[in-house]
Amino acid sequence: MTVILDGKTLRNKLLDELKVKIDKSNIKPGLSVILVGDDPASKIYVDNKKKTAEKLGIRSEVITYCANVEEGVILDKIQELNKDDTVHAILVQLPLPKHIDKEKIINAISPEKDVDCFTTENYGKLAAGLEPAVYPCTPKGILLLLDEYGIDLDGKHVVVVGRSNLVGKPMSLMALRRNATVTTCHSHTKNLASITKTADVLISAVGEVLIEEDMINENIVVVDVGISRDKNGKIRGDVDFETVCGKTSYISPVPGGVGPMTIASLMLNTYELFEKLLKRSR
Ligand code: GUN
């Protein structure tokens, strides 16, 4: 029988625990989010982050700029936030408009306040097996979810489909740190099914329907990071859930699997950065 990896329930548990800690603290963690342009999906994500933060007692602000803002304006704002002792975590929502140099913006964030693990310093540490300030939100959320269900990656063949800097690549690195044997597949991979069939754990982060029943063996763990809409506008993942779930030992649904865990990780990361910065200032 397939077990559903229930991200919603775990998110609620983790955030309830976090709220208790924040309630006890006189000083409150602060999260600042920068949103540029009017990408509708980004607006929804950012709104959701702010609402969740506020429920927990995290001081949260969203700084919005129109799509044609000059790069220098954002860089100045980030410098201001870097110096502000009430701000412990900074997030620049991606994607950014094309005229803005994403790397320049991200690397302006102080690595100690880099809640996404996007700066070259933190990302480099992750790749080098050193400790970044915090770990990237989505892969961190996936590992928390797997841990909750006692799914150990040590020695397992983890197949990650997707090599984005946001999910696929850091996921592969983090699975490697858990002593998994990792294969990263992407759009140039030949005969994807021959590889996915050898997976013990399959993590798909592509954003289109890709994983069908005949691409996997029995009893594997499937984690679906994809979000897209079907022809009726309904949210769905990369995995053909109805047919695949009959074969898996564990599977994460969309919605209700990885999505809630990403936001939980963002809140946990904000608190971790807050704790580290407080310790330093003492
Ligand atoms: N855009 C989509 N997902 C994310 C995320 O996790 N962090 C940031 N900064 N932007 C995103």
Coordinates of C-alpha atoms and ligand atoms in Angstrom, one line a residue, residues 45 49 91-95 116 118 137-138 166 262, ligand 1:
Y45 CA 4.1 33.0 -3.4
K49 CA 5.2 33.8 2.7
L91 CA 14.7 37.0 0.0
V92 CA 14.7 38.3 -3.5
Q93 CA 11.8 36.6 -5.3
L94 CA 12.8 35.0 -8.6
P95 CA 12.4 35.4 -11.6
D116 CA 17.5 30.9 0.2
F118 CA 21.5 31.6 -3.3
C137 CA 14.3 25.8 1.1
T138 CA 12.8 23.2 -1.3
L166 CA 16.7 26.4 -7.3
T262 CA 9.2 24.7 1.1
Ligands
GUN1 N1 10.9 31.7 -7.0 C1 10.3 30.4 -7.0 N2 10.7 29.8 -5.9 C2 11.5 30.6 -5.2 C3 12.2 30.5 -4.0 O1 12.2 29.4 -3.3 N3 13.0 31.5 -3.6 C4 13.0 32.7 -4.4 N4 13.8 33.7 -3.9 N5 12.4 32.8 -5.5 C5 11.6 31.8 -5.9

